[in-house]
Short mmCIF file of C-alpha atoms (C1' of nucleotides) in Angstrom, two decimals:
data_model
loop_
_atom_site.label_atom_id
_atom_site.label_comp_id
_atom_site.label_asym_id
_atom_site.label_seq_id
_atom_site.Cartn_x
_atom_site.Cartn_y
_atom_site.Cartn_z
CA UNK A 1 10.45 3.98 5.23
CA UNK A 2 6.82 5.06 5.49
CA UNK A 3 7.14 6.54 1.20
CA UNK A 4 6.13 2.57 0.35
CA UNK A 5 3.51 2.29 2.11
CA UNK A 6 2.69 6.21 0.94
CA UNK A 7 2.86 5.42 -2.59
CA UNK A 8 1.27 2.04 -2.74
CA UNK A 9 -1.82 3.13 -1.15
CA UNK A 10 -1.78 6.55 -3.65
CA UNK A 11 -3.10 4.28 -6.52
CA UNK A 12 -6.59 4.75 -5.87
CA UNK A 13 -7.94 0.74 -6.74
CA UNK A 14 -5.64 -0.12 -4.57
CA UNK A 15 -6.78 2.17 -1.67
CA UNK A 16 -10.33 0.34 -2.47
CA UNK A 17 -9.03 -2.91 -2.53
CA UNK A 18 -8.10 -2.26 0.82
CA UNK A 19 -10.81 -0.11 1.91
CA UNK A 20 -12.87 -4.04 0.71
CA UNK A 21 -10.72 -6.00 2.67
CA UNK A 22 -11.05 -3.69 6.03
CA UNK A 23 -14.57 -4.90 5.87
CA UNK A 24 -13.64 -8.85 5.16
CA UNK A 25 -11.58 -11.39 3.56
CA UNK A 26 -11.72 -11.85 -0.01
CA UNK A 27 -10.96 -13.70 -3.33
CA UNK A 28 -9.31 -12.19 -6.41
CA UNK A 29 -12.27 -12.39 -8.28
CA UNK A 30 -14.87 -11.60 -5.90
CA UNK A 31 -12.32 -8.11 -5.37
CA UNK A 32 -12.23 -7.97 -9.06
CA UNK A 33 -16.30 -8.01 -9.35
CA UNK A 34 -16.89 -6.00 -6.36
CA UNK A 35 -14.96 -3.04 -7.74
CA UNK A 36 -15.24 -3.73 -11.78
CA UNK A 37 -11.52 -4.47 -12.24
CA UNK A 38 -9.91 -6.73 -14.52
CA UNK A 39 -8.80 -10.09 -12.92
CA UNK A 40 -5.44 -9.63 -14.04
CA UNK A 41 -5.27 -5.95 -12.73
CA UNK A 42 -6.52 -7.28 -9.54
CA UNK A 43 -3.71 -9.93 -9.23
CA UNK A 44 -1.21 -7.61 -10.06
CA UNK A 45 -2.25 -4.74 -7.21
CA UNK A 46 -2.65 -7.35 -4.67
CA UNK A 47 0.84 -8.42 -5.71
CA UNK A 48 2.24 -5.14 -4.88
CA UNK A 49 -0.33 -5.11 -1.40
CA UNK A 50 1.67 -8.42 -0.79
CA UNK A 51 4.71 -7.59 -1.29
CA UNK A 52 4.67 -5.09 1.06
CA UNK A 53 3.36 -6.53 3.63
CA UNK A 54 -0.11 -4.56 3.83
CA UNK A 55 -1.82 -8.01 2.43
CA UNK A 56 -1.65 -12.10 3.28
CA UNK A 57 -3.12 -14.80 1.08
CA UNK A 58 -4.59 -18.18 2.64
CA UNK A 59 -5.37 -20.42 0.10
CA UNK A 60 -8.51 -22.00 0.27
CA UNK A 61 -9.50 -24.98 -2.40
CA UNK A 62 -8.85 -23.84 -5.76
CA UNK A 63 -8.85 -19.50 -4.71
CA UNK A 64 -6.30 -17.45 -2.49
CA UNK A 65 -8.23 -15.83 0.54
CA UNK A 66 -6.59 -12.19 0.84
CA UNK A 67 -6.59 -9.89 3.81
CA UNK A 68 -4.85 -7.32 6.00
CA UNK A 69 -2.09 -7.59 7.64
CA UNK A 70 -2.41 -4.87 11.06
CA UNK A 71 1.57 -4.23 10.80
CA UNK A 72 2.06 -1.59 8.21
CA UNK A 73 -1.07 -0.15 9.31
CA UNK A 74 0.54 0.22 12.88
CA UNK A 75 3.61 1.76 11.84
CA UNK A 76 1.68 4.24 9.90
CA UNK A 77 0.09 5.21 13.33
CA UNK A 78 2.77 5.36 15.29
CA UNK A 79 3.89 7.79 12.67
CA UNK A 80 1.21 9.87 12.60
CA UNK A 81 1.37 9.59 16.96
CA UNK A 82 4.18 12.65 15.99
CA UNK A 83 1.89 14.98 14.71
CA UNK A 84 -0.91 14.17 16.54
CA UNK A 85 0.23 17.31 19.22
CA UNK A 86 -1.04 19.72 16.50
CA UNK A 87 -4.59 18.56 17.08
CA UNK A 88 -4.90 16.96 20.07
CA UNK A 89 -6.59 19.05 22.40
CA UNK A 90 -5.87 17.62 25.63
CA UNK A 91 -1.88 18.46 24.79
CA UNK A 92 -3.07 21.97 23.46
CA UNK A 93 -4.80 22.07 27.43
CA UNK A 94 -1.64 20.39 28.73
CA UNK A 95 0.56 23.20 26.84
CA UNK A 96 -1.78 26.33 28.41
CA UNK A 97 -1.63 24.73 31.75
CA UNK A 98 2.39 24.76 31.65
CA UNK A 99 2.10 28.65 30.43
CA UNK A 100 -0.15 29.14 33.18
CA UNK A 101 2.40 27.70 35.57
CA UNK A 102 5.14 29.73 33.79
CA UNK A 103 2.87 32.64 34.49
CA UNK A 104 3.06 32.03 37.98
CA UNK A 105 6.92 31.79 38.29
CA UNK A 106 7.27 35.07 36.88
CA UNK A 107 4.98 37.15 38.81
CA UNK A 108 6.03 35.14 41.71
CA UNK A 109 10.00 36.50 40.79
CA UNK A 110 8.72 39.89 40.95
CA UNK B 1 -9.86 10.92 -1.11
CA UNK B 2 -6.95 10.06 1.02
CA UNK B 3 -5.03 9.09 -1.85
CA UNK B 4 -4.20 12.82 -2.55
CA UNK B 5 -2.34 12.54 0.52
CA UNK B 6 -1.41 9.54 -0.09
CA UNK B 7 0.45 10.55 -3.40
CA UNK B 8 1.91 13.64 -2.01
CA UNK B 9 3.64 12.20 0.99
CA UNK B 10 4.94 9.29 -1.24
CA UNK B 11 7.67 11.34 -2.63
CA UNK B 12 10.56 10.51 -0.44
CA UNK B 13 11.43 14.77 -0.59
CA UNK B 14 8.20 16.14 0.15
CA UNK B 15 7.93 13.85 3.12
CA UNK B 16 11.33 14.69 4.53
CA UNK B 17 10.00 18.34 3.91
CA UNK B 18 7.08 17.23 6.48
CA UNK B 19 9.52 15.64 8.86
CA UNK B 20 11.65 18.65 8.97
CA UNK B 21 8.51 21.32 9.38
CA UNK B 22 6.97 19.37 11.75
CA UNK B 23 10.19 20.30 14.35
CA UNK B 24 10.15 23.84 13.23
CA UNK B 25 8.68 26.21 10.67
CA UNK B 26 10.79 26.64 8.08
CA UNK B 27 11.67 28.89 5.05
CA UNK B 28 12.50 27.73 1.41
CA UNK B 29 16.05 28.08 1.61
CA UNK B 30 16.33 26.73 4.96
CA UNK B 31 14.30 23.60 3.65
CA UNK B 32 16.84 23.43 0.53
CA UNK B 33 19.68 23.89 2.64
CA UNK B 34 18.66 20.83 5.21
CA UNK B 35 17.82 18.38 2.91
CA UNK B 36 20.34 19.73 -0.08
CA UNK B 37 17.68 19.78 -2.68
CA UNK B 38 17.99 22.83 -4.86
CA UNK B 39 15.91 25.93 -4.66
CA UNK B 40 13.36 25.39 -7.30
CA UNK B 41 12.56 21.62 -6.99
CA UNK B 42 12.07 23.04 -3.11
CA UNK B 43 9.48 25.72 -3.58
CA UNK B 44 7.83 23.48 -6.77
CA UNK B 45 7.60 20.14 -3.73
CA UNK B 46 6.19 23.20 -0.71
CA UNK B 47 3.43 24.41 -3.87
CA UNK B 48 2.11 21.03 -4.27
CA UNK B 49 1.86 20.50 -0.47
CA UNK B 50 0.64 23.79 -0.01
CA UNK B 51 -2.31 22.94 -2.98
CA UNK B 52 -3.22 19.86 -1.09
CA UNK B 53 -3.74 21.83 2.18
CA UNK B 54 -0.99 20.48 4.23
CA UNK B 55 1.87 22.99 4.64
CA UNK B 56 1.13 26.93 4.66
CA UNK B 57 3.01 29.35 4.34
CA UNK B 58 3.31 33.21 5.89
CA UNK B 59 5.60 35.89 4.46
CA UNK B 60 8.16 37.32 6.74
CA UNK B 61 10.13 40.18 5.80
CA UNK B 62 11.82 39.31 2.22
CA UNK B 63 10.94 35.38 2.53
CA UNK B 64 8.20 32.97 3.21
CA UNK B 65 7.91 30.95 6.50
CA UNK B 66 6.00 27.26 5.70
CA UNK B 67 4.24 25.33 8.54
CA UNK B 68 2.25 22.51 8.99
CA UNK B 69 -1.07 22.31 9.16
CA UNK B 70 -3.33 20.32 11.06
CA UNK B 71 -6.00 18.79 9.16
CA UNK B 72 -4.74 16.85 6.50
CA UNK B 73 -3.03 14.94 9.35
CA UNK B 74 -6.15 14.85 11.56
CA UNK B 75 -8.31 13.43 8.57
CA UNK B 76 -5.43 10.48 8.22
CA UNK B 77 -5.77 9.46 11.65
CA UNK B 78 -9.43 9.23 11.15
CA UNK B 79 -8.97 7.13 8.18
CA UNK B 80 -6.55 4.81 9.76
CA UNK B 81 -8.75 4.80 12.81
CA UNK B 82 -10.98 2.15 11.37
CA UNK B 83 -7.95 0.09 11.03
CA UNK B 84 -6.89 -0.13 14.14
CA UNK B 85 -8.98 -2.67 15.58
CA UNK B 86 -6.39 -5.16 13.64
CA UNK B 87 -3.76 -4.24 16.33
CA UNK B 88 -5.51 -2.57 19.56
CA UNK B 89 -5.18 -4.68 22.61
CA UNK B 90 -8.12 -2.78 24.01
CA UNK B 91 -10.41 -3.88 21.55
CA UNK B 92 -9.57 -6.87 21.19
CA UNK B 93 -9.84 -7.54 25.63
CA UNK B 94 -13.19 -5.74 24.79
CA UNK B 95 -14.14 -8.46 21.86
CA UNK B 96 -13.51 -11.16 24.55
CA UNK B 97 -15.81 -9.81 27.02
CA UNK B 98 -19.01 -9.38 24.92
CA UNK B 99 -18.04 -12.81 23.62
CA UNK B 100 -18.24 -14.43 27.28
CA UNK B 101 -21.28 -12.52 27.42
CA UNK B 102 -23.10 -14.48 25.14
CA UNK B 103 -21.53 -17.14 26.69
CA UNK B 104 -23.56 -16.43 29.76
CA UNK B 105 -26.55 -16.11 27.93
CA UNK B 106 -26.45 -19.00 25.99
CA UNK B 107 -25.78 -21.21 29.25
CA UNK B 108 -28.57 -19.36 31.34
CA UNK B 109 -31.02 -20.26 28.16
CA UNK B 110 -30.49 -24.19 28.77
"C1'" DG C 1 -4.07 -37.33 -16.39
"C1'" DA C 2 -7.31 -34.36 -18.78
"C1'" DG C 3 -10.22 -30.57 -18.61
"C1'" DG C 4 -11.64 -26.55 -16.22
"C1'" DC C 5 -11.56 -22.61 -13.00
"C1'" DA C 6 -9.01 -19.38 -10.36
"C1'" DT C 7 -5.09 -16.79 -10.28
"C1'" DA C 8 -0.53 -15.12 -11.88
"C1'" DT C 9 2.70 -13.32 -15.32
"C1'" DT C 10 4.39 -11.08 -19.59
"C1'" DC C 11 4.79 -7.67 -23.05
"C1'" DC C 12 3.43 -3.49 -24.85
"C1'" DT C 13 2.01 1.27 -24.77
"C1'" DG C 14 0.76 5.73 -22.98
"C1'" DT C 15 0.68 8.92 -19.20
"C1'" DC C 16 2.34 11.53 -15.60
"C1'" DA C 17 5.39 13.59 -12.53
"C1'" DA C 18 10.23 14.70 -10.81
"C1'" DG C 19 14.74 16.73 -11.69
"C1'" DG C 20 17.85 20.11 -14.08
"C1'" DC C 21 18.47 24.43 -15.76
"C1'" DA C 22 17.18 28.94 -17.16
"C1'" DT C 23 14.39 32.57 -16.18
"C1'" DA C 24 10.59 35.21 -14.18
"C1'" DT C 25 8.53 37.40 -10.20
"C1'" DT C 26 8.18 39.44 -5.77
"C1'" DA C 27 9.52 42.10 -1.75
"C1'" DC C 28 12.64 44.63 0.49
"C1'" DA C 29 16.50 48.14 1.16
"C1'" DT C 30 18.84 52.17 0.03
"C1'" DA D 1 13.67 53.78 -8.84
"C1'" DT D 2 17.25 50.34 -8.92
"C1'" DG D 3 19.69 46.61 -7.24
"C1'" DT D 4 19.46 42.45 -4.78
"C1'" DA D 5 18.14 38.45 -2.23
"C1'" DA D 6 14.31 35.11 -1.79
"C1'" DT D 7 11.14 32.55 -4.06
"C1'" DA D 8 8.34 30.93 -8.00
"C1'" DT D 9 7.58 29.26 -12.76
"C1'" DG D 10 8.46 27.14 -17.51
"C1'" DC D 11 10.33 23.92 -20.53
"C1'" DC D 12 12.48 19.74 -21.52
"C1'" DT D 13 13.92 15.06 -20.82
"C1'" DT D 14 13.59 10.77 -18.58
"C1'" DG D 15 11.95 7.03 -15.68
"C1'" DA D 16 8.28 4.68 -13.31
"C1'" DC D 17 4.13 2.63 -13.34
"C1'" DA D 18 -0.86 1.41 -14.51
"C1'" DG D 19 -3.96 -0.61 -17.90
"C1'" DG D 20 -5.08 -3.91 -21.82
"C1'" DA D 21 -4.81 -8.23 -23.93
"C1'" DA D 22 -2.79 -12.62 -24.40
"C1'" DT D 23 -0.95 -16.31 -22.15
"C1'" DA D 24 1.03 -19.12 -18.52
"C1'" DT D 25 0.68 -21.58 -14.12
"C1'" DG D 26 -1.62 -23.95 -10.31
"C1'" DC D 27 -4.86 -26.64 -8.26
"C1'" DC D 28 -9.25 -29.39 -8.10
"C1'" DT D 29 -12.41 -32.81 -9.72
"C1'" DC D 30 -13.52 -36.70 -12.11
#
DNA sequence: GAGGCATATTCCTGTCAAGGCATATTACAT
DNA sequence: ATGTAATATGCCTTGACAGGAATATGCCTC
């Protein structure tokens, strides 16, 4: 179900938290300074990033090393792939072509 | 902000709303009827998708046909666009090739 | 193994949004 | 114009969830 992933990346520190770790790995605290958060907050988003599968600790020495994980971010494309014909304008091309050929038939019955 | 969108489609109802209007325009009742949600929490979930730009709606006749529309989508697949690099083959073939590159320099500098 | 950072958890409180139900509005037909 | 079907809105209650502050846990270093 894609309403997880929906809802968990409607919280908008958590949207930054990822939009930080698109660019590179991080630390809960360096997350935490970088966008003014509590540590504690912090901990507890990237909780709910990890348990959905949209984040991976390492730990490194004393700290946890977070970052993406490509999966949920895939299956969110491949969902969006569906509506992509609404915009797409080599399939808006590919649909007048077929009416073209259409066209063709018709006058051809005549 | 994508976390309008984000919010919106989080609602398990709204997005089945989206996954039925993106077969077929729909109207109200039709929507209600498909997904037995009653009338009202129906045209209250279409206004707040129709605020945020996503669905639109045309009256026909006594009633009010919604759609999709485009651009909300289109501006998601940019966002997740940047993302992508975690999982696209392509890219990643293309990351090995500029890094033999500098291979090649490298060795022709010794 | 004690002290010290880095991170995680807990409890509390307030806010916000969805559902249920009643009712209002709009648009059409006659 | 009045009745009627389609849709929209208002009000209320309830549940979920984020932030704040305090505290607990884990993991190094010495």
């Amino acid at each position: 179900m894609h309403t997880t992933m929906f809802s968990i990346l409607s919280e908008p520190n958590r949207l930054d938290i990822v939009e930080v770790l698109y660019k590179s790995p991080r630390t809960v605290n360096e997350i935490a300074g970088l966008l003014k958060l509590n540590q504690p907050q912090t901990s507890k988003h990237l909780r709910v990033l990890a348990d959905a599968g949209i984040v991976e600790a390492t730990p490194i020495k004393n700290q946890r090393m977070y970052m993406l994980k490509p999966d949920k971010f895939e299956e969110l494309d491949r969902w969006l792939e569906k509506f992509r014909y609404m915009w797409d304008e080599r399939l808006k091309r590919l649909e007048r072509l077929l009416k073209e050929k259409k066209e063709v038939k018709k006058n051809g019955r005549k």
